Short mmCIF file of C-alpha atoms in Angstrom, two decimals:
data_model
loop_
_atom_site.label_atom_id
_atom_site.label_comp_id
_atom_site.label_asym_id
_atom_site.label_seq_id
_atom_site.Cartn_x
_atom_site.Cartn_y
_atom_site.Cartn_z
CA UNK A 230 122.71 108.28 99.11
CA UNK A 231 121.66 108.37 95.47
CA UNK A 232 119.91 111.65 94.69
CA UNK A 233 117.08 111.55 92.17
CA UNK A 234 116.38 114.82 90.36
CA UNK A 235 113.15 115.12 88.44
CA UNK A 236 112.26 117.76 85.89
CA UNK A 237 110.17 119.66 85.35
CA UNK A 238 108.54 120.05 88.78
CA UNK A 239 105.28 120.83 87.02
CA UNK A 240 103.95 120.84 83.50
CA UNK A 241 100.72 122.20 82.02
CA UNK A 242 99.35 120.18 79.16
CA UNK A 243 96.18 119.51 77.23
CA UNK A 244 94.37 116.26 76.55
CA UNK A 245 96.09 114.58 73.63
CA UNK A 246 99.48 116.17 74.28
CA UNK A 247 102.69 114.21 74.51
CA UNK A 248 104.31 114.69 77.91
CA UNK A 249 107.89 113.82 78.85
CA UNK A 250 109.26 113.75 82.39
CA UNK A 251 112.94 113.31 83.15
CA UNK A 252 114.67 111.73 86.13
CA UNK A 253 118.41 111.92 86.70
CA UNK A 254 120.31 109.82 89.24
CA UNK A 255 123.39 111.19 90.99
CA UNK A 256 125.21 107.95 90.15
CA UNK A 257 124.61 105.00 87.86
CA UNK A 258 121.70 102.77 88.81
CA UNK A 259 121.68 100.50 85.75
CA UNK A 260 117.96 100.03 85.00
CA UNK A 261 116.76 99.93 88.58
CA UNK A 262 114.22 102.69 88.23
CA UNK A 263 110.47 102.77 88.74
CA UNK A 264 107.83 105.35 87.91
CA UNK A 265 104.71 105.99 90.00
CA UNK A 266 101.54 108.00 89.51
CA UNK A 267 99.89 109.60 92.53
CA UNK A 268 96.49 111.25 92.59
CA UNK A 269 95.35 113.53 95.45
CA UNK A 270 94.48 111.61 98.59
CA UNK A 271 95.67 108.31 97.14
CA UNK A 272 98.75 106.13 97.51
CA UNK A 273 101.17 106.04 94.58
CA UNK A 274 100.57 103.45 91.88
CA UNK A 275 103.47 101.86 90.02
CA UNK A 276 103.44 102.29 86.26
CA UNK A 277 106.89 101.18 85.11
CA UNK A 278 109.72 99.19 86.67
CA UNK A 279 113.27 98.36 85.61
CA UNK A 280 113.13 101.60 83.60
CA UNK A 281 111.17 100.23 80.65
CA UNK A 282 108.83 97.44 81.84
CA UNK A 283 105.16 98.39 81.86
CA UNK A 284 103.24 96.87 84.75
CA UNK A 285 100.37 94.66 83.63
CA UNK A 286 97.19 96.69 83.23
CA UNK A 287 98.92 100.03 82.73
CA UNK A 288 97.87 101.72 79.47
CA UNK A 289 100.36 101.49 76.64
CA UNK A 290 100.44 105.28 76.26
CA UNK A 291 102.88 105.20 79.18
CA UNK A 292 106.47 104.27 78.36
CA UNK A 293 109.83 104.48 80.02
CA UNK A 294 113.35 104.71 78.68
CA UNK A 295 116.89 105.17 79.84
CA UNK A 296 119.62 103.46 81.83
CA UNK A 297 122.56 104.47 83.96
CA UNK A 298 121.77 107.96 85.19
CA UNK A 299 119.19 109.41 82.80
CA UNK A 300 115.62 108.23 82.51
CA UNK A 301 112.40 109.38 80.88
CA UNK A 302 108.71 108.75 81.37
CA UNK A 303 106.60 109.54 78.33
CA UNK A 304 102.83 109.79 78.09
CA UNK A 305 102.16 109.63 74.37
CA UNK A 306 98.66 111.09 74.38
CA UNK A 307 97.55 112.61 77.67
CA UNK A 308 94.14 111.50 78.90
CA UNK A 309 91.94 113.23 81.52
CA UNK A 310 92.71 110.53 84.08
CA UNK A 311 96.46 111.14 83.70
CA UNK A 312 96.44 114.49 85.48
CA UNK A 313 98.39 113.59 88.60
CA UNK A 314 101.83 113.76 90.18
CA UNK A 315 104.54 111.41 88.94
CA UNK A 316 107.53 110.19 90.96
CA UNK A 317 110.60 108.22 90.01
CA UNK A 318 112.29 105.87 92.47
CA UNK A 319 115.65 104.17 92.35
CA UNK A 320 115.69 100.59 93.59
CA UNK A 321 119.38 99.99 92.96
CA UNK A 322 120.64 100.44 96.50
CA UNK A 323 119.69 101.41 100.03
CA UNK A 324 118.56 103.89 101.05
CA UNK A 325 115.86 103.77 98.40
CA UNK A 326 115.19 107.30 97.15
CA UNK A 327 112.53 109.10 95.18
CA UNK A 328 112.50 112.06 92.85
CA UNK A 329 110.78 115.23 94.00
CA UNK A 330 107.77 114.69 91.76
CA UNK A 331 106.30 116.22 88.62
CA UNK A 332 102.77 117.57 88.73
CA UNK A 333 100.94 117.26 85.42
CA UNK A 334 98.25 119.92 85.33
CA UNK A 335 95.47 120.80 82.93
CA UNK A 336 96.36 123.62 80.56
CA UNK B 476 93.57 90.71 96.40
CA UNK B 477 96.19 91.81 98.88
CA UNK B 478 95.20 94.58 101.26
CA UNK B 479 97.45 96.60 103.57
CA UNK B 480 95.99 98.69 106.36
CA UNK B 481 97.89 101.06 108.64
CA UNK B 482 96.71 101.67 112.19
CA UNK B 483 97.92 103.73 115.11
CA UNK B 484 97.56 107.10 116.84
CA UNK B 485 97.04 110.12 114.65
CA UNK B 486 98.59 112.50 117.18
CA UNK B 487 101.92 112.05 118.93
CA UNK B 488 103.55 114.45 121.39
CA UNK B 489 107.04 115.78 120.65
CA UNK B 490 109.85 113.60 122.06
CA UNK B 491 107.52 110.59 122.30
CA UNK B 492 107.41 107.46 120.16
CA UNK B 493 105.37 107.06 117.00
CA UNK B 494 104.03 103.53 116.63
CA UNK B 495 102.18 102.20 113.61
CA UNK B 496 101.10 98.73 112.57
CA UNK B 497 100.39 97.47 109.07
CA UNK B 498 97.98 94.55 108.84
CA UNK B 499 98.22 92.45 105.72
CA UNK B 500 95.17 90.56 104.48
CA UNK B 501 94.54 88.46 101.40
CA UNK B 502 98.04 87.00 101.47
CA UNK B 503 100.83 85.85 103.74
CA UNK B 504 103.47 88.18 105.09
CA UNK B 505 105.76 85.13 105.12
CA UNK B 506 105.76 84.79 101.34
CA UNK B 507 109.27 84.44 100.06
CA UNK B 508 110.69 87.31 98.02
CA UNK B 509 108.30 89.92 99.37
CA UNK B 510 109.65 92.88 101.32
CA UNK B 511 107.51 95.02 103.56
CA UNK B 512 108.34 98.69 103.80
CA UNK B 513 107.40 101.95 105.46
CA UNK B 514 107.43 105.17 103.45
CA UNK B 515 106.33 108.62 104.54
CA UNK B 516 105.18 111.77 102.81
CA UNK B 517 105.03 115.12 104.63
CA UNK B 518 101.94 117.12 103.61
CA UNK B 519 102.39 118.51 100.10
CA UNK B 520 105.88 117.05 99.76
CA UNK B 521 107.70 114.07 98.29
CA UNK B 522 108.25 110.51 99.41
CA UNK B 523 110.86 109.31 101.90
CA UNK B 524 111.76 105.66 102.39
CA UNK B 525 111.95 104.76 106.08
CA UNK B 526 112.91 101.11 105.99
CA UNK B 527 112.17 97.56 105.04
CA UNK B 528 111.62 94.20 106.74
CA UNK B 529 111.69 90.64 105.40
CA UNK B 530 109.56 87.92 106.97
CA UNK B 531 112.68 86.44 108.58
CA UNK B 532 113.08 89.66 110.54
CA UNK B 533 115.97 91.07 108.50
CA UNK B 534 115.71 94.84 108.36
CA UNK B 535 117.12 97.73 106.32
CA UNK B 536 116.82 101.32 107.48
CA UNK B 537 117.31 104.77 106.04
CA UNK B 538 120.55 106.05 107.63
CA UNK B 539 118.90 109.44 108.15
CA UNK B 540 116.46 107.81 110.59
CA UNK B 541 118.35 104.70 111.63
CA UNK B 542 119.10 105.80 115.19
CA UNK B 543 115.37 106.30 115.87
CA UNK B 544 113.66 103.59 113.80
CA UNK B 545 112.70 100.02 114.51
CA UNK B 546 110.69 97.92 112.06
CA UNK B 547 109.53 94.48 113.14
CA UNK B 548 107.42 91.68 111.71
CA UNK B 549 104.79 89.53 113.42
CA UNK B 550 104.16 86.58 111.15
CA UNK B 551 101.59 85.00 113.46
CA UNK B 552 99.32 88.03 113.08
CA UNK B 553 100.37 88.89 109.52
CA UNK B 554 101.52 92.34 110.58
CA UNK B 555 104.59 94.49 110.56
CA UNK B 556 105.23 97.56 112.66
CA UNK B 557 107.08 100.85 112.79
CA UNK B 558 108.45 102.55 115.87
CA UNK B 559 110.00 106.00 115.55
CA UNK B 560 111.38 107.48 118.75
CA UNK B 561 112.01 111.07 119.85
CA UNK B 562 109.66 112.56 117.26
CA UNK B 563 109.57 116.23 116.33
CA UNK B 564 107.28 118.30 114.13
CA UNK B 565 109.47 117.28 111.18
CA UNK B 566 108.10 113.75 111.55
CA UNK B 567 104.56 114.91 110.79
CA UNK B 568 103.60 113.03 107.64
CA UNK B 569 101.35 110.55 105.93
CA UNK B 570 102.86 107.17 106.71
CA UNK B 571 102.39 104.39 104.17
CA UNK B 572 103.10 100.70 104.46
CA UNK B 573 103.85 99.00 101.17
CA UNK B 574 105.04 95.75 99.66
CA UNK B 575 107.53 94.90 96.95
CA UNK B 576 107.46 91.63 95.08
CA UNK B 577 111.19 91.11 95.28
CA UNK B 578 114.64 92.57 95.74
CA UNK B 579 115.04 95.78 93.75
CA UNK B 580 111.39 95.67 92.72
CA UNK B 581 108.95 98.56 93.14
CA UNK B 582 105.94 98.76 95.43
CA UNK B 583 102.97 96.96 93.94
CA UNK B 584 100.68 97.26 96.95
CA UNK B 585 100.23 100.18 99.34
CA UNK B 586 98.11 100.93 102.35
CA UNK B 587 95.86 103.96 102.20
CA UNK B 588 98.19 105.89 104.49
CA UNK B 589 97.98 107.04 108.10
CA UNK B 590 98.37 110.73 108.88
CA UNK B 591 100.48 111.25 111.99
CA UNK B 592 100.76 114.74 113.43
CA UNK B 593 103.44 115.57 115.98
CA UNK B 594 102.18 118.33 118.23
CA UNK B 595 101.82 119.17 121.88
#
């Protein structure tokens, strides 16, 4: 199985801050990586797929980068509605696997 | 707008079988390219992929659960189902059904989740 390691597990930030979350795959997955946002009591919502493609309707302050084993999700200017937990997922091969999550909290 | 809705018992006894159904509305489960998956999330924890089914009936399972899992599709009722046998407390989780729009694509639609507790 491909292990997905996310860091940090939590981050405290203020509105307007730039936030960066990292995801590392245990083996190369090309660009087959997605990022999700999950708010309490809700299902995850996809933000980015194939590492860098922003899903239609997702604010442009979200961006993704990376390929191979190292990936990054960046929120350029944190907004109040962005406080949530973020997960990465590799879609390169079965079994599909997720990172452990990064909780973005209000500072 | 596609909607997915999980249904099934919220409480299952240890050693018994967990059965959930996902009803798809607003679109056809037989649409080519779409895959229909089950994912679970233990309370306060991360996400675990359980398995996937295509409308033809082809399935893919997580090896960690493969001996206990069956996922099937019912195209006439626009549903797909999950059976997980010999459950233990470790199977207590929020179970989501979800859809991808193609091979290697992420989940663009999710159900709201069904909490299943394994307890005597």
